[in-house]
Tab-separated table of C-alpha atoms in Angstrom:
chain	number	residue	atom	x	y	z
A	6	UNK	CA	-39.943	-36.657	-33.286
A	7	UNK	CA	-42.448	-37.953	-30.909
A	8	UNK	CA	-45.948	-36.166	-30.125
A	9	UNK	CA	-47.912	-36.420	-26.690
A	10	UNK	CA	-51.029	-36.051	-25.919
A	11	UNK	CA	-51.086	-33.030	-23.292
A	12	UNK	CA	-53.351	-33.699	-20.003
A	13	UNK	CA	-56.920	-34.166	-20.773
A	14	UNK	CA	-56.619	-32.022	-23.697
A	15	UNK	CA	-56.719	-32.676	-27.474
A	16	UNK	CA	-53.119	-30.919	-28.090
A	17	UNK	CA	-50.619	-32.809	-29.268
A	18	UNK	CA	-47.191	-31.648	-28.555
A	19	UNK	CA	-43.850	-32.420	-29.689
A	20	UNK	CA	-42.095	-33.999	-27.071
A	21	UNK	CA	-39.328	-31.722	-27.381
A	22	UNK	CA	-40.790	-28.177	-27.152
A	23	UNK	CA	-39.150	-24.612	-28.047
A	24	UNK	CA	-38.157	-23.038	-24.978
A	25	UNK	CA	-37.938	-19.143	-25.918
A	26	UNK	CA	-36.683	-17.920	-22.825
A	27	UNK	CA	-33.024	-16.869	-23.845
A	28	UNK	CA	-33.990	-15.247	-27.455
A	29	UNK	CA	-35.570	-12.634	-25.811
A	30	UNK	CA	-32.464	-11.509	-24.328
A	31	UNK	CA	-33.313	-9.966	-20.708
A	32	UNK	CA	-31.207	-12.217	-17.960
A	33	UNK	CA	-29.252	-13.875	-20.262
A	34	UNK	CA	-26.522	-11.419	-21.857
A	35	UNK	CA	-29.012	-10.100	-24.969
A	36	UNK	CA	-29.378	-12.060	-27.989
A	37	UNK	CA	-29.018	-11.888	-32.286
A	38	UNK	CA	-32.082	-11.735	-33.641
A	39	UNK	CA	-31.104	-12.706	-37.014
A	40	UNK	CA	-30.357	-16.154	-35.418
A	41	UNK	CA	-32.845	-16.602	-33.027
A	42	UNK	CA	-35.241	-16.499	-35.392
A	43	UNK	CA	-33.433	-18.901	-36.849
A	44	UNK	CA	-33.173	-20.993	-34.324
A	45	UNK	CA	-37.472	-21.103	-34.199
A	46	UNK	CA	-37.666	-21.991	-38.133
A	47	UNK	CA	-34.849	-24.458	-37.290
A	48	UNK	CA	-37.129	-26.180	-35.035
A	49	UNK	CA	-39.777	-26.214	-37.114
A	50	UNK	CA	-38.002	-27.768	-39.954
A	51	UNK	CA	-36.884	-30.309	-37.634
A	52	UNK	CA	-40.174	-31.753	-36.256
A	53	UNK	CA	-40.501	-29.261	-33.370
A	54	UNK	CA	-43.885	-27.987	-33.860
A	55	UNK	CA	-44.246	-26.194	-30.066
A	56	UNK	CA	-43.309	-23.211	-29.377
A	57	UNK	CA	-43.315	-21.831	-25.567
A	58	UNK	CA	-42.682	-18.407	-24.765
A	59	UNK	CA	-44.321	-15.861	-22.391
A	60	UNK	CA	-44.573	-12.198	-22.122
A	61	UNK	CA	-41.885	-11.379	-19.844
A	62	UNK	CA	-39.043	-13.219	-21.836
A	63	UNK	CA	-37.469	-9.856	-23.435
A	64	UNK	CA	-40.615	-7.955	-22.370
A	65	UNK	CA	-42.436	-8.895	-25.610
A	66	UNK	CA	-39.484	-9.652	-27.467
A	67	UNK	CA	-39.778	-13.249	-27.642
A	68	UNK	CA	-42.858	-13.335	-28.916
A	69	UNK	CA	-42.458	-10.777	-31.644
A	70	UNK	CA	-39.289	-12.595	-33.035
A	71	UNK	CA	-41.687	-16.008	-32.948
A	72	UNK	CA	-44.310	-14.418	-35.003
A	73	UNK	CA	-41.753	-13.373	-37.690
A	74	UNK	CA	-40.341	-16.741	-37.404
A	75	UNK	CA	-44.050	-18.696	-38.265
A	76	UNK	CA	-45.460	-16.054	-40.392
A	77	UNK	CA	-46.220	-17.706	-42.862
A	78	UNK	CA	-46.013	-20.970	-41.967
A	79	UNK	CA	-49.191	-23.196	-41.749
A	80	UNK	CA	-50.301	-22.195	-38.251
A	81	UNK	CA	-52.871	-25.246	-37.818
A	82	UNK	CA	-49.286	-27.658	-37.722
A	83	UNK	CA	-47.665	-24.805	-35.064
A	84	UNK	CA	-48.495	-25.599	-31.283
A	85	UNK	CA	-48.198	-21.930	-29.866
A	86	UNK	CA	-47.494	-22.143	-25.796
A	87	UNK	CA	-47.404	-18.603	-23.818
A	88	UNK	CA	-48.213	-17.227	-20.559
A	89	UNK	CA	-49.884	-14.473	-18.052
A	90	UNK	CA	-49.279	-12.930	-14.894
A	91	UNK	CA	-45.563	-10.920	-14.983
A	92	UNK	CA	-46.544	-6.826	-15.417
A	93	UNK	CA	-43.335	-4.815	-15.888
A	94	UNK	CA	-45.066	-1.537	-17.654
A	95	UNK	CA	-46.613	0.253	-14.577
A	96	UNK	CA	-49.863	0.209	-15.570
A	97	UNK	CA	-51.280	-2.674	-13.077
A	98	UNK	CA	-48.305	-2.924	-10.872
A	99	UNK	CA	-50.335	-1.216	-7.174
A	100	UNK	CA	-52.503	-3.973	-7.854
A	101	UNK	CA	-50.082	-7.001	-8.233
A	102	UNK	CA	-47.546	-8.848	-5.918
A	103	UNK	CA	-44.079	-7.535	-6.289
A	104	UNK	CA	-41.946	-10.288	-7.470
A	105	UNK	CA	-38.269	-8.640	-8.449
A	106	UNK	CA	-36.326	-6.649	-10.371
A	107	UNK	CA	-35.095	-6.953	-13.887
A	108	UNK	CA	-33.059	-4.851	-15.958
A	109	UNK	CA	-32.968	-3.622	-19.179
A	110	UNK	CA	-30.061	-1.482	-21.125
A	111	UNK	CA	-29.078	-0.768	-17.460
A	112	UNK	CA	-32.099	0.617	-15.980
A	113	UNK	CA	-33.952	-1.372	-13.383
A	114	UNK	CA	-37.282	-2.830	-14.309
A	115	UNK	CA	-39.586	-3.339	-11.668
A	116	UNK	CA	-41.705	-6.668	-11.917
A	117	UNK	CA	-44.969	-8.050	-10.379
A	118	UNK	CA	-47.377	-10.866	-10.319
A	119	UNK	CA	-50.801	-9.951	-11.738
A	120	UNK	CA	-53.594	-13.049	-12.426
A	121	UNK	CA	-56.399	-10.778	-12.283
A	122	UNK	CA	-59.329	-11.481	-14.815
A	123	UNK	CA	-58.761	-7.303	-16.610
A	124	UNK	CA	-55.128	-8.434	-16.179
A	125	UNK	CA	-55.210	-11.652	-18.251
A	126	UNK	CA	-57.423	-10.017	-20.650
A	127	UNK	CA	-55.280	-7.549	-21.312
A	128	UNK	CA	-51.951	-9.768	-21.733
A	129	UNK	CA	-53.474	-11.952	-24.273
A	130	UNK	CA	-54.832	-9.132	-26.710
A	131	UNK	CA	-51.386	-8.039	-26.725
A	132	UNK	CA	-49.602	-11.567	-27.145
A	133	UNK	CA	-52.117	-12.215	-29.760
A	134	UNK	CA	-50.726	-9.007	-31.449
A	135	UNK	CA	-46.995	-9.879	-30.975
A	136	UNK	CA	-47.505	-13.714	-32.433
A	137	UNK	CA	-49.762	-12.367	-35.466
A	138	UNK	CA	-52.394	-14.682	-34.355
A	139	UNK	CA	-55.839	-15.431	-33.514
A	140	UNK	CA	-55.574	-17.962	-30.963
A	141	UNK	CA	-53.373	-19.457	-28.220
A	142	UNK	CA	-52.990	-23.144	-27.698
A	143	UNK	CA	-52.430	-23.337	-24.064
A	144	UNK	CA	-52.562	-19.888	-21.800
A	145	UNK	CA	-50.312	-20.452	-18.983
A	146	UNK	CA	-50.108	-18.353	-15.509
A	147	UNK	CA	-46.739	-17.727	-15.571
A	148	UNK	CA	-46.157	-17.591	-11.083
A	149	UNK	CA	-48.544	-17.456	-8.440
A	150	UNK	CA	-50.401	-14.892	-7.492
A	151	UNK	CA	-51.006	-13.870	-3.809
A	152	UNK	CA	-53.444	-10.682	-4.142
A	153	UNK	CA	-55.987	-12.623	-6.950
A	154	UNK	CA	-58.185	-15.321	-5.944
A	155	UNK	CA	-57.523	-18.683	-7.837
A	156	UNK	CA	-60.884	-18.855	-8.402
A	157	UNK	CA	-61.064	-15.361	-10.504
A	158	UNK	CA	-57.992	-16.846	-12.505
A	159	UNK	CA	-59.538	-19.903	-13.694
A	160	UNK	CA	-62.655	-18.643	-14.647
A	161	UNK	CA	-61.399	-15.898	-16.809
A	162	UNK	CA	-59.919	-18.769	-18.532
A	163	UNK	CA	-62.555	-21.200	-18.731
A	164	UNK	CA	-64.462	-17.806	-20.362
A	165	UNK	CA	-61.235	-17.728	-23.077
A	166	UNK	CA	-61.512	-21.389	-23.733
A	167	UNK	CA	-65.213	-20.632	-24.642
A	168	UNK	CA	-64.697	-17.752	-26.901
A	169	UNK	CA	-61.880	-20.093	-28.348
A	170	UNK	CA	-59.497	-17.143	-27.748
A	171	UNK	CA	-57.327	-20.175	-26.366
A	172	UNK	CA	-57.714	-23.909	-26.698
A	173	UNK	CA	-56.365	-24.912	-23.161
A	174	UNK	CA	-54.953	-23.605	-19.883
A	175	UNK	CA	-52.667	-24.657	-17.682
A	176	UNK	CA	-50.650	-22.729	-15.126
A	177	UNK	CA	-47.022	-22.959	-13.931
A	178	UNK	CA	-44.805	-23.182	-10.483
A	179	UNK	CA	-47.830	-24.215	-9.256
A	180	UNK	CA	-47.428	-26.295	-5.899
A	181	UNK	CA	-49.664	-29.103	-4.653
A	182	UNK	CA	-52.138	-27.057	-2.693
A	183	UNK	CA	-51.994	-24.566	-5.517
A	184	UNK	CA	-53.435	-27.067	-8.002
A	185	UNK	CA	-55.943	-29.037	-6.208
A	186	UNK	CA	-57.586	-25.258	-5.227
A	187	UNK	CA	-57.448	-24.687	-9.026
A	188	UNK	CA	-58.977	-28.130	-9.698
A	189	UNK	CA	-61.983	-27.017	-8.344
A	190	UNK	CA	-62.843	-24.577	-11.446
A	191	UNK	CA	-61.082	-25.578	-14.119
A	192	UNK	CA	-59.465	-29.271	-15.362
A	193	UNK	CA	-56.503	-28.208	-15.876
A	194	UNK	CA	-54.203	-29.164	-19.122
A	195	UNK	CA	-50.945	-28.632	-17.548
A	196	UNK	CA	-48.748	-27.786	-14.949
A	197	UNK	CA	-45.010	-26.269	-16.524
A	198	UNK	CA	-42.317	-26.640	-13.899
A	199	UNK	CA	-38.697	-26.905	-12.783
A	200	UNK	CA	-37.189	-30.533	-13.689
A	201	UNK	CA	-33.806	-31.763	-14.073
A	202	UNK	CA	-31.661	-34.764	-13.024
A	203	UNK	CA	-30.548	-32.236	-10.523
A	204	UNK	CA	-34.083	-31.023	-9.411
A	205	UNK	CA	-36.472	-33.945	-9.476
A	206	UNK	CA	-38.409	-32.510	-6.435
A	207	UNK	CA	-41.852	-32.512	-8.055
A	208	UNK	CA	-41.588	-36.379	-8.302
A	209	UNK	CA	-42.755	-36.690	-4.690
A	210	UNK	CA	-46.360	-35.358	-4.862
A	211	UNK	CA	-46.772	-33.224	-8.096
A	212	UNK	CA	-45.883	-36.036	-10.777
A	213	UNK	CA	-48.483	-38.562	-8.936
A	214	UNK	CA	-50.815	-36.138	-8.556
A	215	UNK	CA	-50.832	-34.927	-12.331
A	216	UNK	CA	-50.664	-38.662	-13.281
A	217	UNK	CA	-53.582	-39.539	-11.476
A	218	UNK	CA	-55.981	-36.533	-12.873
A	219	UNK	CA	-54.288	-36.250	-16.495
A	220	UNK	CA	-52.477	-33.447	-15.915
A	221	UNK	CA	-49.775	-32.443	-18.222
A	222	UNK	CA	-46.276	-31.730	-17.060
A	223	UNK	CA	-43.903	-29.812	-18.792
A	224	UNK	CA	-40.849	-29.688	-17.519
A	225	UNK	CA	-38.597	-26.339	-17.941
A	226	UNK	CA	-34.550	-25.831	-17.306
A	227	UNK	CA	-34.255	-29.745	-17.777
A	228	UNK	CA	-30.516	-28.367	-19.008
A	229	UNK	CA	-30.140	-26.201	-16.040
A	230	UNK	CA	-29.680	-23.578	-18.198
A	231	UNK	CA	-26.796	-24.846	-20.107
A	232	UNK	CA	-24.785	-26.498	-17.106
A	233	UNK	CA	-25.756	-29.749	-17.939
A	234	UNK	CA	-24.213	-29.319	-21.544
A	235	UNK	CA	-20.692	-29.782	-19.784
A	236	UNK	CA	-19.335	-27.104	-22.104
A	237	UNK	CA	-19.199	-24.239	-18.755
A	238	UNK	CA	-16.421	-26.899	-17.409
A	239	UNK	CA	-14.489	-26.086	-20.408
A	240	UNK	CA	-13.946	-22.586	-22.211
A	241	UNK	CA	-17.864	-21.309	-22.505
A	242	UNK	CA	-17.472	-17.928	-20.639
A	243	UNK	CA	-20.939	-15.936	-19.469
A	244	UNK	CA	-21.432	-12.099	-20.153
A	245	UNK	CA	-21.751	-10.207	-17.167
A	246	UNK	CA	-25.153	-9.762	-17.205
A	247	UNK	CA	-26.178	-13.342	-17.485
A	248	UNK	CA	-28.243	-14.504	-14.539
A	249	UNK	CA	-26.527	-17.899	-14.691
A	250	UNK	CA	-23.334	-16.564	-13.190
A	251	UNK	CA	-25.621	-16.517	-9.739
A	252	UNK	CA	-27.812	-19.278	-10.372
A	253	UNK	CA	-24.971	-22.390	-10.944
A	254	UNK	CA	-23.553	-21.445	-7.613
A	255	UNK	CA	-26.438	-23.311	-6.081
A	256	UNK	CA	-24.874	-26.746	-7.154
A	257	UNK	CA	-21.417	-28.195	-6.774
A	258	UNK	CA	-19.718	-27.891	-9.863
A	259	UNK	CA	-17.346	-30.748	-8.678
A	260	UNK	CA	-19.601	-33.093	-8.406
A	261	UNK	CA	-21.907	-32.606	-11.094
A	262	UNK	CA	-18.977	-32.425	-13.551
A	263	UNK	CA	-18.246	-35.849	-12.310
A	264	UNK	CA	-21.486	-37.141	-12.757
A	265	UNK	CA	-21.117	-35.402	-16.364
A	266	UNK	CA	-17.575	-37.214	-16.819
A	267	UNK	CA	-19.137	-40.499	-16.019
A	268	UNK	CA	-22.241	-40.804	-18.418
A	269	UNK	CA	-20.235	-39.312	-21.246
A	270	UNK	CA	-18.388	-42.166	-22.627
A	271	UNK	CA	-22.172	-43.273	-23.269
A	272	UNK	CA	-23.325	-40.261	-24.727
A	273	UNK	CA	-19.970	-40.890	-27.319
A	274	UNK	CA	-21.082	-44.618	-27.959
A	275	UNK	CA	-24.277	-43.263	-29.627
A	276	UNK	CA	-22.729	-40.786	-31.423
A	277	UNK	CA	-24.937	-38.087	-29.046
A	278	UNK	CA	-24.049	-35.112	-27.081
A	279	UNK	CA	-24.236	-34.341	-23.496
A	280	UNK	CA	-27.606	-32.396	-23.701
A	281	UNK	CA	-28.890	-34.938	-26.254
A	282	UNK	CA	-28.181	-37.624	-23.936
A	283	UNK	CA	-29.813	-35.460	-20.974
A	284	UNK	CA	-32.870	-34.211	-23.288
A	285	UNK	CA	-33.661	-37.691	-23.706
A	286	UNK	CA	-33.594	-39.028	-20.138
A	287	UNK	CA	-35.487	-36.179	-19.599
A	288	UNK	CA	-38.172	-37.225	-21.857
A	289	UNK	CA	-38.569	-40.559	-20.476
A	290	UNK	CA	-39.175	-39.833	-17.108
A	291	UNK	CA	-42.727	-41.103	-15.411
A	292	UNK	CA	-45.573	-37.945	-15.846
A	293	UNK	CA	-43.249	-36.080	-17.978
A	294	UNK	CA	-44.871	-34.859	-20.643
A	295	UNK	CA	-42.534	-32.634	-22.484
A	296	UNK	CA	-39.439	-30.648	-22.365
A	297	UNK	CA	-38.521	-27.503	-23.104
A	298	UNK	CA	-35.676	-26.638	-24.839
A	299	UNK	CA	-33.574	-23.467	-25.965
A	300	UNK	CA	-31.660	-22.490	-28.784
A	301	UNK	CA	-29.749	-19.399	-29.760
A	302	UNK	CA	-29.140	-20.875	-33.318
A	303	UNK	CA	-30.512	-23.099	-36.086
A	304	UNK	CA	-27.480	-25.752	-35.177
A	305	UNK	CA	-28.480	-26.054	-31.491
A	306	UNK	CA	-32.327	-26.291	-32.247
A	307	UNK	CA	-31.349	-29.328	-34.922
A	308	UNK	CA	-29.359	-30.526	-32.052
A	309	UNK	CA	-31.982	-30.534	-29.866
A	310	UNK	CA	-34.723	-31.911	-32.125
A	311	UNK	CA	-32.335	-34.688	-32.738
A	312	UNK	CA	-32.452	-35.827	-29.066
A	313	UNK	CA	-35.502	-37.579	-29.712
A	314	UNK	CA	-33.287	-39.971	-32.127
A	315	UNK	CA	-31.492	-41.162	-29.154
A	316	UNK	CA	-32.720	-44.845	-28.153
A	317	UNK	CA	-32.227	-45.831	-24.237
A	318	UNK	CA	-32.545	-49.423	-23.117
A	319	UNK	CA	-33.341	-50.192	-19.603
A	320	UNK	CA	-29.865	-51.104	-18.620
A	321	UNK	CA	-28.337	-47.905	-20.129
A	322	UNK	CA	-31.369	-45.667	-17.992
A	323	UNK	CA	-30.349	-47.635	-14.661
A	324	UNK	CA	-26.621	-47.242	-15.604
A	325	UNK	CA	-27.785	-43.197	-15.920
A	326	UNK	CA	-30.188	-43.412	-12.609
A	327	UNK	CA	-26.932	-45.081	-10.504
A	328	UNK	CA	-24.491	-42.369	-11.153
A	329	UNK	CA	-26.741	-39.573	-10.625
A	330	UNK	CA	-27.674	-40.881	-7.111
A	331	UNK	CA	-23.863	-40.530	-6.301
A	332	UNK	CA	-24.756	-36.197	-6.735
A	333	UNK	CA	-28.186	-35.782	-7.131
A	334	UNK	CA	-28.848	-35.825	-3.087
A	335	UNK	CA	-25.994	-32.689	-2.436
A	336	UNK	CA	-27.258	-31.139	-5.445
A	337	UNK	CA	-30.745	-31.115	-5.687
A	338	UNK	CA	-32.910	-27.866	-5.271
């Protein structure tokens, strides 16, 4: 495995990075526990020593199943990521933006956008709780939040950083505008956003920007939420309630299984997978930082971890770079 340096900060991260996203089961047809705790220890054993999750990923769930899965672990050699800013439980939703509706067990779930100092406050005490620790090493806001000044945000987390409640912040879907107005009371650690081969927007402005002022990226859905894995081309079949059954119809499944068909005989002459083979270009794009990746199991968190094996020469990346310009254009979000 291979650590980076995150931002400005003193974190060092392992390039792959536990995304815990699906283990907590809302969006993405429910989840074993049993495994996906697993699945965390997996990654551990493996070299993976960061762990992202935030509260809204199972509404607490995530984070309850990672603090089973570390406790007892050394926590000084875990790198614990989570965020703010997604109220579900009424309590502070009149004040926030409203940002959709999830569901739970069949009953609707209103959900809003809350960055407010009381707000943040609040949300860590109770991560804290759920990851049986005493400290967070990078507080992310989770979206954007139109009715709380940026300003009120940052410095309730410049305050945490001082009472060493956390060690760094960073925020996430942040765009441009977003995180120079941010800049301006706090140095930011990080910036977590969408990247793929098949959404490589942020390389425009974001990825020169956050190169420029040491900014951390880390890129999330670098998979596109299992579609770059090639297996839904074959027999992989979504529950009903899985979110992904709406969100691959934004791509052309023609066309990216054809870019998939055409960098898989290289993926075979390394002995690597699709997503390892992905995971790793991933990883060595410019102002990437790290990746996140899921697993529902101990086997595809080895998998994953194992990515990092995968060497790349220049030739092979161009090879890579050429066919994806043949989709990435009619594809691209």
């Amino acid at each position: 495995m291979e650590y980076r340096t995150l931002g400005n900060t003193d974190l060092q991260l392992s390039a792959i990075t536990y995304g815990a996203f699906a283990i907590g089961g809302n969006m993405w047809g429910g989840n074993e526990k049993k495994d996906s705790i697993a699945a965390v220890q997996a990654s551990l054993d493996n070299g993976v020593t960061s762990i992202d999750t935030a509260p809204f990923y199972g509404f607490g769930l995530s984070e309850e199943l990672i603090g089973a899965a570390i406790k007892g672990r050394d926590r000084s050699k875990v790198q614990l990521l989570t965020k703010f800013g997604l109220v579900w439980d009424g309590s502070n939703q009149a004040k926030g933006e409203y940002f959709f509706d999830a569901s739970e067990n069949g009953k609707t779930i209103p959900v809003y956008k809350l960055a407010s100092k009381a707000n943040i406050i609040r949300e860590l005490e109770a991560s804290l709780k759920r990851l049986g620790t005493d400290y967070i090493d990078l507080l992310q806001l989770h979206w954007p939040d139109a009715t709380t000044p940026v300003e009120e945000t940052m410095e309730a987390l410049n305050t945490l950083i001082s009472q060493g409640k956390i060690r760094a912040a960073g925020v996430s879907n942040y765009d441009l505008a977003l995180m120079k107005a941010a800049g301006k009371t706090i140095r930011l650690a990080s910036n977590q956003l969408a990247y793929s081969m098949l959404n490589r927007s942020i390389e425009k402005d974001i990825v020169p920007y956050a190169i420029e002022h040491q900014i951390g990226i880390i890129a999330y859905s670098p998979l596109e939420r299992g579609l770059l894995t090639g297996k839904y081309f074959r027999d992989a079949a979504l529950k009903a309630d899985d979110h992904r059954n709406g969100y691959f119809g934004q791509f052309s499944a023609d066309k990216v299984k054809t870019f998939l068909d055409s960098i898989t005989p290289l993926a075979e002459s390394k002995k690597a997978s699709l997503s390892q083979l992905v995971l790793r270009w991933t990883t060595l794009q410019p102002g990437i930082t790290i990746v996140l990746a899921g697993a529902r199991n101990a086997a595809q968190a080895e998998q994953n971890a194992q990515a990092m094996n995968l060497e790349l020469k220049a030739e092979e990346l161009g090879f890579i770079n050429k066919e994806l310009e043949k989709v990435y254009r009619e594809t691209a979000v």
